[in-house]
Short mmCIF file of C-alpha atoms and ligand atoms in Angstrom, two decimals:
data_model
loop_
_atom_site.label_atom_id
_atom_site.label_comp_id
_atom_site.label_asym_id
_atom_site.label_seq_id
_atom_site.Cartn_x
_atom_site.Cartn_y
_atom_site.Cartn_z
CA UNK A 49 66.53 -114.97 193.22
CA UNK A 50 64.02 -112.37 194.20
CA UNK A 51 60.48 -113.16 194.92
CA UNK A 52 58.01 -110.05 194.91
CA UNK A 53 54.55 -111.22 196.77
CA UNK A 54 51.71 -108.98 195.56
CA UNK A 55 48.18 -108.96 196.87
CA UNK A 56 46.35 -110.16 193.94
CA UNK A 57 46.85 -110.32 189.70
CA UNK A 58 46.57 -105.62 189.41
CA UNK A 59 48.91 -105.30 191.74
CA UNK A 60 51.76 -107.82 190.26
CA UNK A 61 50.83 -106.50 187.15
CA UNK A 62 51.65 -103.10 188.23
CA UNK A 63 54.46 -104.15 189.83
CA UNK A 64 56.00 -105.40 186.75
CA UNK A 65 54.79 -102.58 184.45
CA UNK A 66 56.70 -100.39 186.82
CA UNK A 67 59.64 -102.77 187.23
CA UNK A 68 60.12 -102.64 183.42
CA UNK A 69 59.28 -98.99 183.04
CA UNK A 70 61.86 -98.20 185.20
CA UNK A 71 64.59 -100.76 183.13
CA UNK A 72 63.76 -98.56 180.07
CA UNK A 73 63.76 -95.06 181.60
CA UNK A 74 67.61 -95.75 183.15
CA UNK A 75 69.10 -96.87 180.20
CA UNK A 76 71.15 -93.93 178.88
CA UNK A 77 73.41 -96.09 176.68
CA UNK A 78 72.70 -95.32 173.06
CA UNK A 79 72.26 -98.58 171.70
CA UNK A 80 68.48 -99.78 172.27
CA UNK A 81 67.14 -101.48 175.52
CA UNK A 82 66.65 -104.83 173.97
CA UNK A 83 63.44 -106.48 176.00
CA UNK A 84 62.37 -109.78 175.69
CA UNK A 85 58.69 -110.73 175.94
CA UNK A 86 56.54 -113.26 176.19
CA UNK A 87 52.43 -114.29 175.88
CA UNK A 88 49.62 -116.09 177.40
CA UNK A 89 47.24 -114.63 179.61
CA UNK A 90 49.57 -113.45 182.29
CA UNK A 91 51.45 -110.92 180.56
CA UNK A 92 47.87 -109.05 179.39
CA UNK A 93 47.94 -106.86 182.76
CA UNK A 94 51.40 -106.04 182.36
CA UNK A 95 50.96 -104.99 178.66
CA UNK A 96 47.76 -103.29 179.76
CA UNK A 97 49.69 -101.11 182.02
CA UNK A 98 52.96 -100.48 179.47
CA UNK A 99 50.20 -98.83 177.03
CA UNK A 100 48.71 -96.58 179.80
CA UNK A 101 52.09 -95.55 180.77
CA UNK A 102 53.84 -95.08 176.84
CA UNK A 103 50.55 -92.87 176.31
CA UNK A 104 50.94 -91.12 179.25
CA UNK A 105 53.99 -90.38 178.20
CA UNK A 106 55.62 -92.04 181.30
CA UNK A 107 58.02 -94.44 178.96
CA UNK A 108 58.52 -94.41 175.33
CA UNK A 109 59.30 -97.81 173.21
CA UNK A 110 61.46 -95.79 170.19
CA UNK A 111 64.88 -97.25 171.06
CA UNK A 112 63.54 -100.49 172.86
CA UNK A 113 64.32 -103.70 170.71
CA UNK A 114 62.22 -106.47 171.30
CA UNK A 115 61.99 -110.42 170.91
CA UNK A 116 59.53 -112.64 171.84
CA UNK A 117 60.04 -116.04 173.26
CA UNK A 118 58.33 -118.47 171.41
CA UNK A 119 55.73 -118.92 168.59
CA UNK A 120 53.67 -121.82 167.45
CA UNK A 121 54.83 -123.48 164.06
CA UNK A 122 52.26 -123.63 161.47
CA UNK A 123 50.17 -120.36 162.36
CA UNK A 124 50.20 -117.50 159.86
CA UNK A 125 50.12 -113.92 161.27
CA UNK A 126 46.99 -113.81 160.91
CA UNK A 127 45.79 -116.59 162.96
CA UNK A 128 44.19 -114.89 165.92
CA UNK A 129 46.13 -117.22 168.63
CA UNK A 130 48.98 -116.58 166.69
CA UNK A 131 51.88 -115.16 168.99
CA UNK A 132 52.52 -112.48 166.07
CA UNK A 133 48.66 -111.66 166.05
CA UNK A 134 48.55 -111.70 170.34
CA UNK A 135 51.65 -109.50 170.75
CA UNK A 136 50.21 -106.87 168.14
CA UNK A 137 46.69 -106.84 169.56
CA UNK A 138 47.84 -106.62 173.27
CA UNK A 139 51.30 -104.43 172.91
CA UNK A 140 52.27 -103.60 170.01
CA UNK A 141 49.78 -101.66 167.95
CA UNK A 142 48.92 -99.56 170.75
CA UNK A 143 52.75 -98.25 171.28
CA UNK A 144 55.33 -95.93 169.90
CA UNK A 145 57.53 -99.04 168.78
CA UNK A 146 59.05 -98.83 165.09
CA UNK A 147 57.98 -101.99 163.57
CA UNK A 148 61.52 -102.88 162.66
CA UNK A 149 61.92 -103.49 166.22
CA UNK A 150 59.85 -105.55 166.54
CA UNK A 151 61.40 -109.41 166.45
CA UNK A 152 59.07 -112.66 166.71
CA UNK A 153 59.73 -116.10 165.43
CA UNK A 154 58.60 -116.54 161.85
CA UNK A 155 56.08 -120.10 162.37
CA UNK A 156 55.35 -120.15 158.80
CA UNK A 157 59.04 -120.83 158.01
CA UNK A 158 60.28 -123.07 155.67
CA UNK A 159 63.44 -123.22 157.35
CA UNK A 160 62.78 -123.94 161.29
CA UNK A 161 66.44 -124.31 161.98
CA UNK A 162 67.81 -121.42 159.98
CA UNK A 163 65.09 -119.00 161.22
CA UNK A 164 65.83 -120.38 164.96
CA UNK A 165 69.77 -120.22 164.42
CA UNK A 166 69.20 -116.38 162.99
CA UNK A 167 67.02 -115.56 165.86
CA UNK A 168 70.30 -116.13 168.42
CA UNK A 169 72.31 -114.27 165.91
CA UNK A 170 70.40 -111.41 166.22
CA UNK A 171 70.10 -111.16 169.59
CA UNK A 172 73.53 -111.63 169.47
CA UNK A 173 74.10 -108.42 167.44
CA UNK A 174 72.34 -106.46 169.71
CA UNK A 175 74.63 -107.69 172.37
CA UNK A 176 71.76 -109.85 174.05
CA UNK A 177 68.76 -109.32 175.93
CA UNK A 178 68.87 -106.67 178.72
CA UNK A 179 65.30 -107.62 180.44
CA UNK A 180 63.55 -110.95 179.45
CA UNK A 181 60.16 -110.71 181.11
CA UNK A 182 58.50 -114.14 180.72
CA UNK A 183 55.80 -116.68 182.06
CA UNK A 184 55.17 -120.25 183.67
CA UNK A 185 53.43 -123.40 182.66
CA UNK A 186 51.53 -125.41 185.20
CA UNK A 187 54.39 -127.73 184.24
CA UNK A 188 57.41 -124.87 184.98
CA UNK A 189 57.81 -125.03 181.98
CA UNK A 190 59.74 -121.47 180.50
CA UNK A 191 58.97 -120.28 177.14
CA UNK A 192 57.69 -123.82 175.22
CA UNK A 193 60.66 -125.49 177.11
CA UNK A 194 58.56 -128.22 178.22
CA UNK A 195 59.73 -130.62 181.11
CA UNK A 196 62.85 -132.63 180.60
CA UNK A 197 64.57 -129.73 178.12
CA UNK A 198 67.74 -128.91 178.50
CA UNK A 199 68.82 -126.31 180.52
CA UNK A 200 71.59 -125.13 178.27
CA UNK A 201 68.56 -125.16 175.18
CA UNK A 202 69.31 -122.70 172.67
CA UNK A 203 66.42 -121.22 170.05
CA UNK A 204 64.90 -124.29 168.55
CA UNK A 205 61.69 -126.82 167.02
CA UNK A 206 59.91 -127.81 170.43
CA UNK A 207 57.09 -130.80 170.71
CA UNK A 208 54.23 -129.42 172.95
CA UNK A 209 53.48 -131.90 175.29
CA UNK A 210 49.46 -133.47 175.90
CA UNK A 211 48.92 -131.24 179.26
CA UNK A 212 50.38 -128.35 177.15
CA UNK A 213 48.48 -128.81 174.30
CA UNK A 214 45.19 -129.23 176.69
CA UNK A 215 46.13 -126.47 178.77
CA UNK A 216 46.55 -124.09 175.52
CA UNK A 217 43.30 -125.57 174.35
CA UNK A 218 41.30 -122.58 176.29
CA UNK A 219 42.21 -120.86 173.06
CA UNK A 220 41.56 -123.18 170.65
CA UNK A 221 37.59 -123.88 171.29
CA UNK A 222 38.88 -126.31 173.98
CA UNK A 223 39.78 -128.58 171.53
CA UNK A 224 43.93 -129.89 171.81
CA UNK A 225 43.68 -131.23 169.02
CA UNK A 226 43.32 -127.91 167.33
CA UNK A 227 46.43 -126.53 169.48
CA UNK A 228 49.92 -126.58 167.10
CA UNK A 229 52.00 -129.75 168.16
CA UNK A 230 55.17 -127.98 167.97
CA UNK A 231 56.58 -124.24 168.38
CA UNK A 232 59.91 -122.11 167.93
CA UNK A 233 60.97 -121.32 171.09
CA UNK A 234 63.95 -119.52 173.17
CA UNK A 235 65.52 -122.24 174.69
CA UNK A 236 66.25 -121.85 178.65
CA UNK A 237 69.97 -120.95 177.93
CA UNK A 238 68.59 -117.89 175.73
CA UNK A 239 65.99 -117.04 178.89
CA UNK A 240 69.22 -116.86 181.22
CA UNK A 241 71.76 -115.44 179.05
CA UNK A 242 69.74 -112.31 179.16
CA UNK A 243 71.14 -109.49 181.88
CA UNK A 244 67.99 -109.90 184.02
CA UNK A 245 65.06 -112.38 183.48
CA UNK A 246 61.36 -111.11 185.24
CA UNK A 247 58.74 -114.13 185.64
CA UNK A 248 55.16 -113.65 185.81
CA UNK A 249 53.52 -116.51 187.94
CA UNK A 250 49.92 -115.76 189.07
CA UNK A 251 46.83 -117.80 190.48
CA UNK A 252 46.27 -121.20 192.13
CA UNK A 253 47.11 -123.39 188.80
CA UNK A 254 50.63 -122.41 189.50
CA UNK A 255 51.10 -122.50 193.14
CA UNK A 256 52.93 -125.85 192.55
CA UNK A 257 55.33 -124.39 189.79
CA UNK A 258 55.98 -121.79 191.91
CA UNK A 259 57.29 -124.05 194.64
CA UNK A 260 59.55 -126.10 191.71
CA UNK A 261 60.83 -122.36 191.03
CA UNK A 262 61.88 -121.41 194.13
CA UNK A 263 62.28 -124.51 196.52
CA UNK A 264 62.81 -127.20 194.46
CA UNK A 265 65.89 -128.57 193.03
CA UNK A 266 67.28 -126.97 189.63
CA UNK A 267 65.94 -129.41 187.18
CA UNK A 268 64.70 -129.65 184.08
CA UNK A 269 61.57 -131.44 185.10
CA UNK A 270 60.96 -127.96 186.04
CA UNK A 271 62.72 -125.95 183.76
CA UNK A 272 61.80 -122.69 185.21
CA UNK A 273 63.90 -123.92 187.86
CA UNK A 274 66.90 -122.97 186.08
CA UNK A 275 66.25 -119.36 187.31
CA UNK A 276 67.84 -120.10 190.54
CA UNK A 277 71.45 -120.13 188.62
CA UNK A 278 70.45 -116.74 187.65
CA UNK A 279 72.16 -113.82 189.47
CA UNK A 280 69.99 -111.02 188.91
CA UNK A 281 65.96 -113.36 188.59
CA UNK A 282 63.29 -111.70 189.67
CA UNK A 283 59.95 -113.72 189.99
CA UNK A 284 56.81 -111.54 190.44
CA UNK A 285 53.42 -113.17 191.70
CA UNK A 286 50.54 -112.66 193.23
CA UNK A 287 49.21 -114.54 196.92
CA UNK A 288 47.04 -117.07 195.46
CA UNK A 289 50.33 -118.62 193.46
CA UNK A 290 52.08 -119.13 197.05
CA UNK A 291 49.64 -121.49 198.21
CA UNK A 292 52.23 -124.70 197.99
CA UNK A 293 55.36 -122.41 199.28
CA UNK A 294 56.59 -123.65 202.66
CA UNK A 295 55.25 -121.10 205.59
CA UNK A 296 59.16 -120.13 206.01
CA UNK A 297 59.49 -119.60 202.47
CA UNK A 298 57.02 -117.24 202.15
CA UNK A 299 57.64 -115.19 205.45
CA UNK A 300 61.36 -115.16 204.08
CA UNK A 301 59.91 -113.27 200.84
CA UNK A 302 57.80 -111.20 202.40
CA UNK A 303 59.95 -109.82 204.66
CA UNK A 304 62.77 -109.52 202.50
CA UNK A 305 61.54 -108.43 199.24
CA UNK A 306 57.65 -107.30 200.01
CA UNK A 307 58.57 -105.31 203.34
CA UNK A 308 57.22 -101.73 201.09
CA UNK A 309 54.21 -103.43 199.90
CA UNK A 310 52.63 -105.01 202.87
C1 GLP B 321 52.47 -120.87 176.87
C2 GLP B 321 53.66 -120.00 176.52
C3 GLP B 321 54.46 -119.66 177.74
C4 GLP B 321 53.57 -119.14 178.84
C5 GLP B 321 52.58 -120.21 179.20
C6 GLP B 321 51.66 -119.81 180.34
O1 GLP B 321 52.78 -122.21 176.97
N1 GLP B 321 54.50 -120.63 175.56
O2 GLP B 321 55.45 -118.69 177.39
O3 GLP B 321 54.33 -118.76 179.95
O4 GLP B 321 51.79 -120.47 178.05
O5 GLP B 321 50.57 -119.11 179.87
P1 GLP B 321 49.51 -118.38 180.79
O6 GLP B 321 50.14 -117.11 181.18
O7 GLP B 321 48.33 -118.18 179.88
O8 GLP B 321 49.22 -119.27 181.92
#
């Protein structure tokens, strides 16, 4: 596992942007680059920076593929914290994309299972995920694969737990209650089936998640632990998420995998 230390929230965000950028740019295969993508409020920088760039003609997104991870059952389109509604307002009205590229979790299914079970079969078709870029709960959690999920979890109906539901809230005029109890997600064995996997984790709230990620044990108490069984996991975050790493941890990173950006 890579860890990329970054002075603050721009410059991870950057980092990333580039990072992916860069994915899409050396992929001369014909088939499309098939990128996976998630939401919440750490992604927005990225996504900020993939419009600059795909109007500055720096990367186009006309034979990128995407998915997203997860999306909350219940919401129509619609719904402004809908996942279909964020990924369109922050990313995807604002790029070259074809819309029949575009691939996010139907919430307003009828069929939860089938949708989830077609969802793996069409990543599957595209012969799976070259670059999932994704985010962390306070929790670890990956996706909505909340604490205690397995780590082989395929595409499936998830329970939000309470802190989820009150940490989601923000969105939801602070009131859980109003916050879906249940979503579609990826499961963690979709996340690390994909050829690389790129986690966002940024700010104080997630300095101990970060620690779980890196230093901890793989577990699914922490699913984004699971990451450390990846071979090519890069996790990019900015200073104030390293607060709970161990002071050899972080010099290890730093020098390692920072050295250019110090
Ligand atoms: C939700 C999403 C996750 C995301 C997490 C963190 O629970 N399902 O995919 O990583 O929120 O969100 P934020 O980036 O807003 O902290």
């Amino acid at each position: 596992m890579k860890v990329i230390i970054q002075k603050d929230y721009d410059r991870m965000c950057q980092w990333a942007a580039d990072h992916i950028i860069e994915a899409i740019n050396s992929h001369k295969e014909e088939r499309p680059f098939v990128l996976g993508l998630p939401t919440g409020s750490s992604p927005i920088g990225v996504y900020r920076k993939l419009v600059e760039a795909n109007k500055a003609g720096k990367v186009t997104f006309k034979n990128v593929v995407t998915f997203n991870m997860d999306e909350y059952l219940g919401l129509p389109h619609e719904h402004d914290q809908s996942y279909w509604y964020f990924m369109h307002d922050n990313l995807f009205n604002h790029i070259d994309i074809p819309a029949e590229n575009i691939n996010i979790l139907n919430g307003m299914t009828d069929d939860p299972e089938g949708e989830c079970a077609r969802y793996e079969e069409k990543i599957a078709s595209y012969g799976g995920i070259d670059l999932f870029m994704g985010g962390s709960g306070v929790d670890g959690h990956i996706a909505f694969n909340e604490p205690y999920t397995s780590l082989n979890s395929r595409t499936g109906i998830r329970d939000l737990t309470e802190d989820t539901r009150i940490v989601n809230s923000r969105f939801f005029g602070n009131d859980p209650e109003k916050v879906p109890a249940q979503a579609l997600s990826v499961g963690v064995g979709t996340v690390c089936d994909s050829r690389e996997v790129l986690i966002l984790i940024n700010g104080h709230n997630k300095a101990r998640a970060l620690a779980h990620c890196v230093e901890g044990g793989v577990s699914s108490k922490w699913t984004i632990s699971a990451l450390q069984l990846h071979n090519n996991a890069v996790i990019a975050c900015d200073e104030a998420a390293c607060g709970e790493l161990k002071v050899d941890t972080y010099r290890y990173f730093k020098d390692v995998y920072s050295r250019e950006i110090l």
